[in-house]
C-alpha positions as MATLAB code, in Angstrom:
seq = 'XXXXXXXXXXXXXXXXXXXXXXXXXXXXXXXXXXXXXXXXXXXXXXXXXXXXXXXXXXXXXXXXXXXXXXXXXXXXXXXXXXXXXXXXXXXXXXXXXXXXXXXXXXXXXXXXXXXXXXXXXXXXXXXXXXXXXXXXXXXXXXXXXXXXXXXXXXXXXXXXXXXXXXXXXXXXXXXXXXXXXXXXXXXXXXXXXXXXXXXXXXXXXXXXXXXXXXXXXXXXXXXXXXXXXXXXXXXXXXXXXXXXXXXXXXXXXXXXXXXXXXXXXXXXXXXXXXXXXXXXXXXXXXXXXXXXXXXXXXXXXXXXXXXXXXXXXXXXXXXXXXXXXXXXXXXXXXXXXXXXXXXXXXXXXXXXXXXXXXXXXXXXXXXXXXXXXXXXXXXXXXXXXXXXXXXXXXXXXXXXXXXXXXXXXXXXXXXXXXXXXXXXXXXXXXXXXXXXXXXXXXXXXXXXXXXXXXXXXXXXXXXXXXXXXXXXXXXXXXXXXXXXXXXXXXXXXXXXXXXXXXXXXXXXXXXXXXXXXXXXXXXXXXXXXXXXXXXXXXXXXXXXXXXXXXXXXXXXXXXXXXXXXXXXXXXXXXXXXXXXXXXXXXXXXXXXXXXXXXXXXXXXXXXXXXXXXXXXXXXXXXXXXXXXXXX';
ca = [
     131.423  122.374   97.665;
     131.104  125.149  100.266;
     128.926  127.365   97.942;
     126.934  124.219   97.032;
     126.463  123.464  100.772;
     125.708  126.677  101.924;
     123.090  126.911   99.044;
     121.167  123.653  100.596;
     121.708  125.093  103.990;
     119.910  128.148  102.794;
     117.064  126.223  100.780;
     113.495  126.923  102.024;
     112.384  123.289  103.472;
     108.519  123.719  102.908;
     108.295  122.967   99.217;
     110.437  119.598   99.636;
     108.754  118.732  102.966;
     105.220  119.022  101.263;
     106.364  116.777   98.012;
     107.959  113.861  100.838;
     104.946  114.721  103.363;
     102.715  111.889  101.614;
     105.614  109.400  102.022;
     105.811  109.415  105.651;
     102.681  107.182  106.584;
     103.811  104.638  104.115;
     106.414  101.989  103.472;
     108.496  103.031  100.680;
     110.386  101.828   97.624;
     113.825  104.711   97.095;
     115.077  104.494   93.687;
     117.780  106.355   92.023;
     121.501  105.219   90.026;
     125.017  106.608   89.555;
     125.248  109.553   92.633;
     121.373  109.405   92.865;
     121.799  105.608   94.546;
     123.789  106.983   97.679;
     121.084  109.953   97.455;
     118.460  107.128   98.163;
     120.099  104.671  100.509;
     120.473  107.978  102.729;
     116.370  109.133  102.198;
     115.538  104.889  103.360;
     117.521  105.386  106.419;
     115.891  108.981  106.787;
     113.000  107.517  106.176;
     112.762  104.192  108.533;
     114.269  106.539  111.477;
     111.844  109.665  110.955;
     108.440  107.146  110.469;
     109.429  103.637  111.587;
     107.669  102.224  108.266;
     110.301  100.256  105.996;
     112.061  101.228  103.073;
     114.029   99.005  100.292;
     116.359  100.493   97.456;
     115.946   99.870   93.652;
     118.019  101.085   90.797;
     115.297  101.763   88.286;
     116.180   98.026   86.351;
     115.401   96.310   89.476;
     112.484   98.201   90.112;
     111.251   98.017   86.434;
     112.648   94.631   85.913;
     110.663   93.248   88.632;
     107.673   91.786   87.226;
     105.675   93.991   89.614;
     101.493   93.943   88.874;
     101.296   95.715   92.246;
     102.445   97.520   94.937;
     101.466   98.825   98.432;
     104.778  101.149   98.978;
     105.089  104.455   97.788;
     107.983  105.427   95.628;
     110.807  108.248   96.089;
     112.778  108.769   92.937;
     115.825  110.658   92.961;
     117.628  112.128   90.116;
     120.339  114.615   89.040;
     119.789  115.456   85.708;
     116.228  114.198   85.048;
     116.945  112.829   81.660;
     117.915  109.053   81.384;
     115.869  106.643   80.378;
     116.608  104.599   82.926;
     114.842  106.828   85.617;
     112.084  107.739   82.843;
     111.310  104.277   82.430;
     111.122  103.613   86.313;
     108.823  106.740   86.485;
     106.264  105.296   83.839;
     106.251  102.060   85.579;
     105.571  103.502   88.715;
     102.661  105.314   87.324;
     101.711  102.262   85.296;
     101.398  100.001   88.511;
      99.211  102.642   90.238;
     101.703  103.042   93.314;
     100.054  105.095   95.812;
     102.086  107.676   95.855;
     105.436  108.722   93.561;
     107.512  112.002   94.698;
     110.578  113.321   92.347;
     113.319  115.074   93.366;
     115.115  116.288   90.447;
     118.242  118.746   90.457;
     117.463  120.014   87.155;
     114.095  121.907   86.282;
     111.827  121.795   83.375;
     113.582  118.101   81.925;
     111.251  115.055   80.618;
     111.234  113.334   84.255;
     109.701  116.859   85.550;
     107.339  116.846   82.956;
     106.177  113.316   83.345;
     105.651  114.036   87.052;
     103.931  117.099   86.554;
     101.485  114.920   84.851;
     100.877  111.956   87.758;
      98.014  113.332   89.877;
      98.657  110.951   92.769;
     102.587  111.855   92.844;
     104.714  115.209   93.958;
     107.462  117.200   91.999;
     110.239  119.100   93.915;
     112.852  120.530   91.498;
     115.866  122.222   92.638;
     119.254  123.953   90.733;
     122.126  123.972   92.105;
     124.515  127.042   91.766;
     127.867  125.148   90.903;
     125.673  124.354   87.399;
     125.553  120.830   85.957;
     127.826  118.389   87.293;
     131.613  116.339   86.225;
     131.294  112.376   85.941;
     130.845  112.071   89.726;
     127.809  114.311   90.440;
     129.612  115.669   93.452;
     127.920  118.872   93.897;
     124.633  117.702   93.106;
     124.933  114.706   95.733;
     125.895  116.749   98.472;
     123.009  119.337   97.837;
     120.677  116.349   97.978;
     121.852  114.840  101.051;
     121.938  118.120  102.483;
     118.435  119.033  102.045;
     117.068  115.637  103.115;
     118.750  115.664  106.262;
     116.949  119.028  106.656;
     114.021  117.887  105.284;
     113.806  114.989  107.700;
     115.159  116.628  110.943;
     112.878  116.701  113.600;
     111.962  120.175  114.324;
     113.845  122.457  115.724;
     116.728  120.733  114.352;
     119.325  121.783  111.319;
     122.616  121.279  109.812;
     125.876  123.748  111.070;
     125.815  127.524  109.297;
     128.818  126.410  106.684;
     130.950  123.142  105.771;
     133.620  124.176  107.698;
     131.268  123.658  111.014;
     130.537  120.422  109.619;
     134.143  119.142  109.249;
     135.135  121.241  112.266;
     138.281  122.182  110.243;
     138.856  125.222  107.431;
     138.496  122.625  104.518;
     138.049  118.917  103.120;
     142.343  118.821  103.163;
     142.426  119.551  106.715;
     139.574  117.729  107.902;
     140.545  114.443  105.697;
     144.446  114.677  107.256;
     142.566  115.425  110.270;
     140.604  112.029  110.434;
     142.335  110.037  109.024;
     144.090  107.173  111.688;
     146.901  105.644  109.788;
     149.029  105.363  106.534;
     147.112  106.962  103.969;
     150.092  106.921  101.320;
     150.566  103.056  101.483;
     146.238  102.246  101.630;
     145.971  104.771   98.550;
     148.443  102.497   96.518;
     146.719   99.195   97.289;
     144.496   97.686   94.642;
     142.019   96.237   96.298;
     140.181   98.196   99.137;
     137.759   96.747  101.802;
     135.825   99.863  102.958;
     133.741   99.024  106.346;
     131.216  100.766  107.869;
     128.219  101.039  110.415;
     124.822  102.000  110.210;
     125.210  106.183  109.727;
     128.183  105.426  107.130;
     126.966  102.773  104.749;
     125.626  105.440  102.135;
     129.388  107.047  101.941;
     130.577  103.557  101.410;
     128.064  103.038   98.756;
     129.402  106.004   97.010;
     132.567  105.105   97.550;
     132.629  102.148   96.415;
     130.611  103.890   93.034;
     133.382  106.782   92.078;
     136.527  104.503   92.228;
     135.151  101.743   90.647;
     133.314  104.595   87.941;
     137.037  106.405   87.915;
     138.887  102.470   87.478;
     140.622  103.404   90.718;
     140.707  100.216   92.906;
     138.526   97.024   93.000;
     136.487   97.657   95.940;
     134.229   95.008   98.515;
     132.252   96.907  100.898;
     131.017   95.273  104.081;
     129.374   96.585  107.785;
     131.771   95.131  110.535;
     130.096   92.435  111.807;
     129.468   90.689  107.974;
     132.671   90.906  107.166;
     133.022   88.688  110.032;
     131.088   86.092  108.090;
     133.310   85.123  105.712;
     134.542   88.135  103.578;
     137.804   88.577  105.720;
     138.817   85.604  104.177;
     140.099   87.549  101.016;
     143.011   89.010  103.425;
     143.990   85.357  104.321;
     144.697   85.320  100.233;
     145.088   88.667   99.122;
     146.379   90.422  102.092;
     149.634   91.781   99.821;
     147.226   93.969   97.323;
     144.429   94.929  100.152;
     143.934   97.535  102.208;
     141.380   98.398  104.588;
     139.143  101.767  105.449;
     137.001  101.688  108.035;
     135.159  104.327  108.424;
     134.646  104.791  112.500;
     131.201  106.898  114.344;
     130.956  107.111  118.292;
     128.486  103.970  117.328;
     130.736  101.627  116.640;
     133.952  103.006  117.431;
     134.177  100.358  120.097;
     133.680   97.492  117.416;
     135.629   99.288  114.987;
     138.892   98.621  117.412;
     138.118   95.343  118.054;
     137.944   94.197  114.514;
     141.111   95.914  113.211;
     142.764   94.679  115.942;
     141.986   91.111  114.758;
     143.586   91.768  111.207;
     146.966   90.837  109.767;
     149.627   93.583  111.000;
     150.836   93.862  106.903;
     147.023   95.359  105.685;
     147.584   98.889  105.408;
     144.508  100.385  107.630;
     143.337  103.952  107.715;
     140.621  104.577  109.797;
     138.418  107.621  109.414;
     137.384  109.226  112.811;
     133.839  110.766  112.464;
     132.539  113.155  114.965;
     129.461  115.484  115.891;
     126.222  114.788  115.696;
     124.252  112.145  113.679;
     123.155  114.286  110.470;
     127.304  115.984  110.629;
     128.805  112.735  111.034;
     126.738  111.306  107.905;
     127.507  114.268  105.864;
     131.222  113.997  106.865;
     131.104  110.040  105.708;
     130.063  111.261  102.436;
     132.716  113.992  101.875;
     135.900  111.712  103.541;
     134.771  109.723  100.822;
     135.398  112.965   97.886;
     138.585  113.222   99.360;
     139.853  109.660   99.181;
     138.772  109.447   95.731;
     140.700  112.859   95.030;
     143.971  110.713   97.062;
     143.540  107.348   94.878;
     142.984  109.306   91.464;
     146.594  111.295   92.310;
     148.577  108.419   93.131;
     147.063  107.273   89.476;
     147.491  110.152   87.538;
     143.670  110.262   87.017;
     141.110  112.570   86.961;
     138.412  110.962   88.975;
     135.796  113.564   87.256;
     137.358  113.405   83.854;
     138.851  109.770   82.961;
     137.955  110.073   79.553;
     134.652  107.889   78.967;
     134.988  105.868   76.094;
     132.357  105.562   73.062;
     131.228  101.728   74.041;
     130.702  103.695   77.417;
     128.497  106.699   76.418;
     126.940  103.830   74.588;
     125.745  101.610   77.345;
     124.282  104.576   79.087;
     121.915  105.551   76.543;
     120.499  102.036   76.257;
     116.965  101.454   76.913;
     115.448   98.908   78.990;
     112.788   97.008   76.974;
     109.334   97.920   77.372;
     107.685   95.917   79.593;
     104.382   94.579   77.626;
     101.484   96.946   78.504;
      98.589   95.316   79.680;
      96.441   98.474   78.690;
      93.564   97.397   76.435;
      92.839   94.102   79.178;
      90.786   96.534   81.302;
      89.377   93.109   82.766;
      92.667   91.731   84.174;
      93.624   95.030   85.179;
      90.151   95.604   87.099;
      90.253   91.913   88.685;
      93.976   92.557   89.692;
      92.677   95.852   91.581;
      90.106   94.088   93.500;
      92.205   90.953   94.746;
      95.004   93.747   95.934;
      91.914   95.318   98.350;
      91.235   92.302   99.556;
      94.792   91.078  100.411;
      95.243   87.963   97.766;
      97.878   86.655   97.298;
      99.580   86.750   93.739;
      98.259   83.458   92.217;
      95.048   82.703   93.682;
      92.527   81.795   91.224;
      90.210   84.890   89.830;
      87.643   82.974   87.974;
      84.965   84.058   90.653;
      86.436   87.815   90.807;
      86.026   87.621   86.686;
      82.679   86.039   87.260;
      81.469   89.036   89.328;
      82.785   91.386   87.213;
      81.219   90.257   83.915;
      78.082   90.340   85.940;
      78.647   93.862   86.815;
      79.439   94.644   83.088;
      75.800   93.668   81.755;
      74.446   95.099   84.926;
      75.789   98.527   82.998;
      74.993   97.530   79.595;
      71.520   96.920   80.557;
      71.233   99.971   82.488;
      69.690  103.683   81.847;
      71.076  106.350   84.530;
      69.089  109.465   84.652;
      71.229  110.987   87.807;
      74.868  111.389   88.472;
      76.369  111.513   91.576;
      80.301  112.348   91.730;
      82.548  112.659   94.556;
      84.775  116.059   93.895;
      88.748  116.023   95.023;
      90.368  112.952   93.109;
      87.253  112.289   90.721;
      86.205  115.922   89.617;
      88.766  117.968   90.810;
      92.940  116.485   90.751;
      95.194  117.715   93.819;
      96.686  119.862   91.523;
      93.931  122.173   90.660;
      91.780  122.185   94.222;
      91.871  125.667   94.005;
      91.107  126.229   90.954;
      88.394  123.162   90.361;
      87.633  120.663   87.468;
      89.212  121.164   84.181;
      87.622  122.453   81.221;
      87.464  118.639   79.430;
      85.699  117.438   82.175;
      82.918  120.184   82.849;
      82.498  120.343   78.750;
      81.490  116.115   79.396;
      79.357  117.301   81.943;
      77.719  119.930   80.341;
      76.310  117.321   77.809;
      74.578  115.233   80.134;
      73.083  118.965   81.964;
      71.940  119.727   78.280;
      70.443  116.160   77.411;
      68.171  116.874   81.019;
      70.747  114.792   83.622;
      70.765  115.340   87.161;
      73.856  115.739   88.460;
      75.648  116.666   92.131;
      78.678  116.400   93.827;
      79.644  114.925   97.153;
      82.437  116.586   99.117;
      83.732  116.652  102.687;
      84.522  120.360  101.804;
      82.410  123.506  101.859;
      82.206  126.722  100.180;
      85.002  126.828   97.964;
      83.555  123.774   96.133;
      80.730  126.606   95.201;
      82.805  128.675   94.432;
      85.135  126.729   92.125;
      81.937  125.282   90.631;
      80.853  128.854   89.844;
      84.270  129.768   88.585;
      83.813  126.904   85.298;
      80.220  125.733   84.914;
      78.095  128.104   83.127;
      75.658  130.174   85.102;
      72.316  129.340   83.528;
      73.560  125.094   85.119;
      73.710  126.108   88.623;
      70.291  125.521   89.641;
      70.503  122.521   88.115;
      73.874  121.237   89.441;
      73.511  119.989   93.147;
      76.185  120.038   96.166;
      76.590  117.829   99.070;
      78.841  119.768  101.456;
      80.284  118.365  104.274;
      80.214  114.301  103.561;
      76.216  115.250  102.174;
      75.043  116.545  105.949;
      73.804  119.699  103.686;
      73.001  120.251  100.062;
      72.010  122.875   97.935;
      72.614  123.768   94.772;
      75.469  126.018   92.523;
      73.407  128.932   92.185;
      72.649  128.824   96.623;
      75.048  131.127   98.066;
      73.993  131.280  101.141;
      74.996  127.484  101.368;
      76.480  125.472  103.137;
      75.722  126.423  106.634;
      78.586  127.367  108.033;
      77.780  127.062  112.389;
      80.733  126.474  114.436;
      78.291  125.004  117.037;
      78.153  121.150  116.681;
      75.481  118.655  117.152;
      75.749  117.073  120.865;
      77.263  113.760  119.457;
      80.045  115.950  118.090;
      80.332  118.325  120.529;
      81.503  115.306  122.809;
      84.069  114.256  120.153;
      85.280  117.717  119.575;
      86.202  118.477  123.206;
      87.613  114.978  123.576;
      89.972  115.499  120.485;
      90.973  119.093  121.789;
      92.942  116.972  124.953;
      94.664  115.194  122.720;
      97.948  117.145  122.226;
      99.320  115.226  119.646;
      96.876  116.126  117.527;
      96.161  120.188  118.468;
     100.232  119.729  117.468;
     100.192  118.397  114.542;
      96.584  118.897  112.714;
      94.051  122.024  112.280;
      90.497  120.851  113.849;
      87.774  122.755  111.780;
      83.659  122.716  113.672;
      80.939  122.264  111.534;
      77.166  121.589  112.571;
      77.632  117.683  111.526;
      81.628  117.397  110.601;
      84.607  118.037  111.927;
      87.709  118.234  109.826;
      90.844  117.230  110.830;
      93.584  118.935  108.159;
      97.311  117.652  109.238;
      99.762  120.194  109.243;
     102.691  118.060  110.225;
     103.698  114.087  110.235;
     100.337  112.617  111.105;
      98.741  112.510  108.000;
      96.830  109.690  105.998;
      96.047  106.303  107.746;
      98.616  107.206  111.052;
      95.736  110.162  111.683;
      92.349  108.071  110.806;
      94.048  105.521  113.615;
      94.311  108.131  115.876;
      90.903  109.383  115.851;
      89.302  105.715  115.492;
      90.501  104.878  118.478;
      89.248  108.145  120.323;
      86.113  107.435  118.667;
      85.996  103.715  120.035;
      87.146  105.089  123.592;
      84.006  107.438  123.925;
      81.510  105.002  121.931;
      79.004  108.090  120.833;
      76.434  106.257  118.916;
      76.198  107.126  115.218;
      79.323  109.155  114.782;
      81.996  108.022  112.141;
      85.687  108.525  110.973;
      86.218  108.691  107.053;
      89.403  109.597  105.423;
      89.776  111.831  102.451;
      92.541  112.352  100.664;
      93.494  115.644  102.318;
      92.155  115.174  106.304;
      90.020  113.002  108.136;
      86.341  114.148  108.950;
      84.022  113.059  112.071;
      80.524  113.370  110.997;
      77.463  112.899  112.840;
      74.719  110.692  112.895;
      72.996  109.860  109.369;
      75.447  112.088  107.690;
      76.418  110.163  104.507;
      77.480  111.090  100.852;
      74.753  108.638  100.240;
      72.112  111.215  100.955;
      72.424  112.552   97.817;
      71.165  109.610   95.981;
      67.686  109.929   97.777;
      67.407  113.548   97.490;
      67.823  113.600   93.949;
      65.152  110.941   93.776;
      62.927  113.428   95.244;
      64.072  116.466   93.758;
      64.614  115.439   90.035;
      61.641  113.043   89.454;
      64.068  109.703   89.367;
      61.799  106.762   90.488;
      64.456  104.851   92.548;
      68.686  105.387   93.048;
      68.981  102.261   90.864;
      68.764  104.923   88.321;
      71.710  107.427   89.294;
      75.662  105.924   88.750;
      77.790  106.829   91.333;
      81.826  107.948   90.629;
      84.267  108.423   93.368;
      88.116  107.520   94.538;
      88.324  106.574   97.949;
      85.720  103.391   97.667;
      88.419  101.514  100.301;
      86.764  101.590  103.559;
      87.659  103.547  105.544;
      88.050  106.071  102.429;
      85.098  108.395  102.742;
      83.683  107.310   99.309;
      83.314  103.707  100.609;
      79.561  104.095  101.422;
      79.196  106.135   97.910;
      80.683  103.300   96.148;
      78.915  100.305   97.908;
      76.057  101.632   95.795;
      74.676   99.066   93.211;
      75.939  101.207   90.248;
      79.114  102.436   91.182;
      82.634  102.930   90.082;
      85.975  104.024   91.656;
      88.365  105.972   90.067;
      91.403  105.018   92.301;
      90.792  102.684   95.661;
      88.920   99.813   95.069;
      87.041   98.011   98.284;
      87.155   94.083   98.177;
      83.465   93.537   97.651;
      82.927   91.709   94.345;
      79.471   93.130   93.466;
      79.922   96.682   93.031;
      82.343   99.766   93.290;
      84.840   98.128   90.643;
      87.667  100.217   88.535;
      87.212  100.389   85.244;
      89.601  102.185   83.856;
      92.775  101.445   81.957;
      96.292  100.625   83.526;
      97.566  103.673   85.074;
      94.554  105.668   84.467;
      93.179  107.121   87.670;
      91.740  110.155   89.434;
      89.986  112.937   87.053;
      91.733  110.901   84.059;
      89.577  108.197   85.104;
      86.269  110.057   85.883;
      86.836  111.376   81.969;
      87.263  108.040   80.222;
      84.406  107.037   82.158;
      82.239  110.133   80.565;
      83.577  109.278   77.573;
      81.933  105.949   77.456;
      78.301  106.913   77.485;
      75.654  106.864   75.143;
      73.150  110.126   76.284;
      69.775  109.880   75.045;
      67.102  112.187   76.263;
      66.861  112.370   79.607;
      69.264  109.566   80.513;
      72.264  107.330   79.573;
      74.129  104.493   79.747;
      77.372  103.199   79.864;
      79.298  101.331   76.503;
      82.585   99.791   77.267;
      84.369   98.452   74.796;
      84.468   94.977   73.789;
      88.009   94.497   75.553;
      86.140   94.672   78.363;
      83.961   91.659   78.115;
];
């Protein structure tokens, strides 16, 4: 355990702070089972204390089990050995139910959860390996190394755990500190039956696990309850069962006032041993879990058993390889699927008749049948380019899709809040003798040019006036010179968060500096990656009419537009309010255009490629064929 703790004390913090970073603006759903269930009861208190947003626990049946067609929360899945089908299963439907955003924490590298998460382009992988190697039948290495590093991971900064685990038990080791703590007669509570563990607010998660190894190890029938619901009914057991009870209560500075109080209520003959917790909030929780190791150790001696060893039988190893069934995919009903994502934008309830939603979109479907596009306009991260590769650009499959419609005499260009390194990406996997051809909008469309133009974008640091008020505005704001990078451009500025205020937290932020100083014409849009201020008549949109002048198109009814933020205030919402227009992720709730097409769990570049796939290219323009699922 020391080695183990000193190993997460060690850890570098950024990798697992960047895979929880797109957590923090959202509400959350933690899953995880066995040792991985305390693991996410403690990242949902984290969690709700670090952001203020909620957060609700699910083993992966009750998450999976849940007949769930939607979901607003993000998801935080937690697992030890990254192999059950249980957490698999919870993964896939996860993916399957488009949740905004899934990270995986997995203590073992390179398994099929790892691999599954690797593939998720709107999710985050961290994998870590302990040193003590793979765990006994109580994960107790791996659990402590994961509570470790999210109580670093979600310390405010500045803040970290004590240098070793002796600082944290403020004794030489676990013996010492549990003989230490413990108030009362541990020999006659560890040869009760029946415990009732009670807690408070910092100590539920080592009563969870608690609760988990003796019951896992057939130690003692255990109840669990905070203090003040056990007033409501639950002491009632000791009014029957007092002679084969005992009690732990498990005592912080928080509630070590309460803590007396209720004990001193109870029946004289219940054994009670109460466990004095000290130090600081992120010690006292990692002392909970560990006075819970060594009780176990104390109940499975007085038994004669093993607690990580009690010999699992074969009916056992049985029932944890069963599989959950496989929830009916709704896959091939791209019409359902496309209907469900637009009465999610606009806040429906589950239930409310769709007729008109499936009215609308059948409309939209002949609009595309009917329709011959001779100019493509495609916003770049999240529809041409996945998180994953921003660096390195679009992948191979999808520039050999788009080097069919450049051959066949299509217009294309790209839309992007960024600047040169789009160019430069572009450069890196489209064929040279396309560039010319192949247009960019840099900076939200405020300046185009094309592949082969490298003396594009412009680059000033000196912004128009509107912006120049904005910019010097935003600079008093120390909350945000704290926590985000503020990049000038002639019409943008680019707000990159380097800290907690990320996502819709920052576009708030900014929206209301923007509605304090009223500058006519300026704007907020939110990408996935930062939120940019552009100037007047700056608009991804201005690619659509300079195409029609530059490639001989005789009105934008004839170029389709593709992007993944079409949720206002997404920064593809104006893109995708276009007559011919699809989203790859976010949907807005207007009926008439900017719908998602594509199948159940299919979004970003995945999405922008099945899409491609679907045309018919003639000469010099081409349509969309969906299949006939879709009508």
């Amino acid at each position: 355990l020391g080695e183990t703790y000193h190993w997460a004390r060690t850890q570098d913090l950024m990798q697992i702070q960047e895979a929880l970073k797109p957590l923090l603006n959202h509400s959350i759903l933690a899953i995880g089972s066995g040792g991985s269930l305390t693991a996410a009861h403690l990242a949902a208190t984290l969690h709700e204390i670090r952001t203020g947003n909620p957060a609700r626990v699910f083993t992966p049946f009750e998450f999976t089990g849940t007949n769930r067609t939607r979901t607003s929360d993000a998801i935080l899945l937690i697992s030890a050995g990254g192999r059950n089908h249980d957490v698999l299963g919870a993964l896939s439907e996860a993916i399957r139910i488009e949740s905004p955003w899934t990270t995986v924490l997995c203590g073992t590298p390179r398994t099929p959860l790892s691999k599954l998460a690797q593939k998720n382009e709107y999710g985050s992988l961290y994998e870590y390996s302990i040193p003590s190697g793979k765990d006994g039948f109580l994960a107790t290495n791996s659990l402590l190394a994961i509570y470790a590093l999210l109580l670093r991971a979600y310390a405010a900064a500045g803040q970290d755990l004590p240098n070793t685990l002796a600082d944290v038990l403020d004794a030489p080791n676990l013996t010492s500190f549990y003989e230490r703590s413990s108030i009362g007669n541990l020999a006659k509570l560890v040869g009760k039956e029946t415990l009732l563990v009670l807690y408070g607010w910092e100590t539920k998660g080592a009563a969870l696990d608690l609760e988990s190894k003796l019951t896992e190890a057939a130690l003692a029938r255990v109840q669990i309850s905070d203090y003040r619901n056990f007033g409501h009914g639950r002491h009632h057991w000791l009014a029957k069962r007092r002679g084969e009870s005992g009690i732990l209560a498990l005592s912080t500075p928080d509630d070590r006032d309460l803590c007396k109080r209720t004990l001193a209520l109870l029946p004289d003959e219940v054994p009670v041993v109460v466990a004095d917790l000290s130090g600081n909030s992120p010690q006292r929780l990692l002392q909970a879990l560990l006075y819970a190791y060594a009780i176990t150790a104390h109940f499975g001696a007085a038994r004669a058993i093993d607690p990580g060893r009690p010999n699992v039988p074969e009916f056992g190893r049985k029932l944890y390889h069963l599989r959950i069934r496989n929830r009916r995919s709704t896959g091939n009903d791209i019409c359902s699927i496309a209907v469900q994502r637009k009465t999610r934008a606009s806040k429906a309830p589950i239930g409310v008749p769709t007729e008109s939603w499936v009215l609308r979109l059948r409309e939209q479907l002949g609009f595309f049948r009917d329709q011959y596009f001779k100019g493509l306009v495609l916003d770049y991260d999240g529809t041409l380019c996945s998180a994953q590769n921003r660096i390195k650009g679009p992948a191979p499959d999808l520039i050999a899709l788009l080097v069919k419609l450049l051959d066949s005499g299509i217009s294309i260009a790209v839309a992007t809040g960024r600047g040169r390194s789009v160019r430069e990406a572009l450069q890196q996997c489209l064929p040279e003798k396309y560039w010319r051809s192949f247009w960019i909008g840099y900076y939200n469309g405020s300046d185009i040019g094309n592949v082969g133009e490298n003396e594009k974008p412009d680059r000033s640091e000196n912004p128009v006036e509107s912006l120049g008020i904005v910019c010097e505005d935003l600079r008093c704001d120390t909350v945000l010179t704290d926590t985000c990078k503020l990049s000038i451009r002639r019409n943008q500025l680019t707000i990159e968060p380097h800290s907690w205020l990320t996502g819709s937290a920052l576009w708030l932020r900014i929206q209301e500096r923007l509605n304090c100083l009223d500058v006519p014409g300026v704007r907020a849009v939110a990408s996935t990656h930062s939120v940019d201020v552009v100037g007047p008549g700056v608009s991804k949109r201005n690619l659509l009419s300079f195409l029609v002048v530059h490639s001989d198109i005789a009105s934008d009814d004839y170029i389709l537009c593709i992007g993944d933020r079409g949720r206002w205030p997404g920064n593809d919402h104006e893109l995708l309010s276009h007559k011919y227009a699809l989203s790859t992720d976010e949907v807005s709730s207007d009926p008439y255009t900017g719908w998602n097409l594509a199948p159940e769990g299919c979004r970003g570049t995945r999405a922008t490629f099945f899409y491609l796939e679907q045309t018919e290219i003639l000469q010099g323009r081409f349509r969309l064929l969906f299949k006939d699922s879709m009508k």
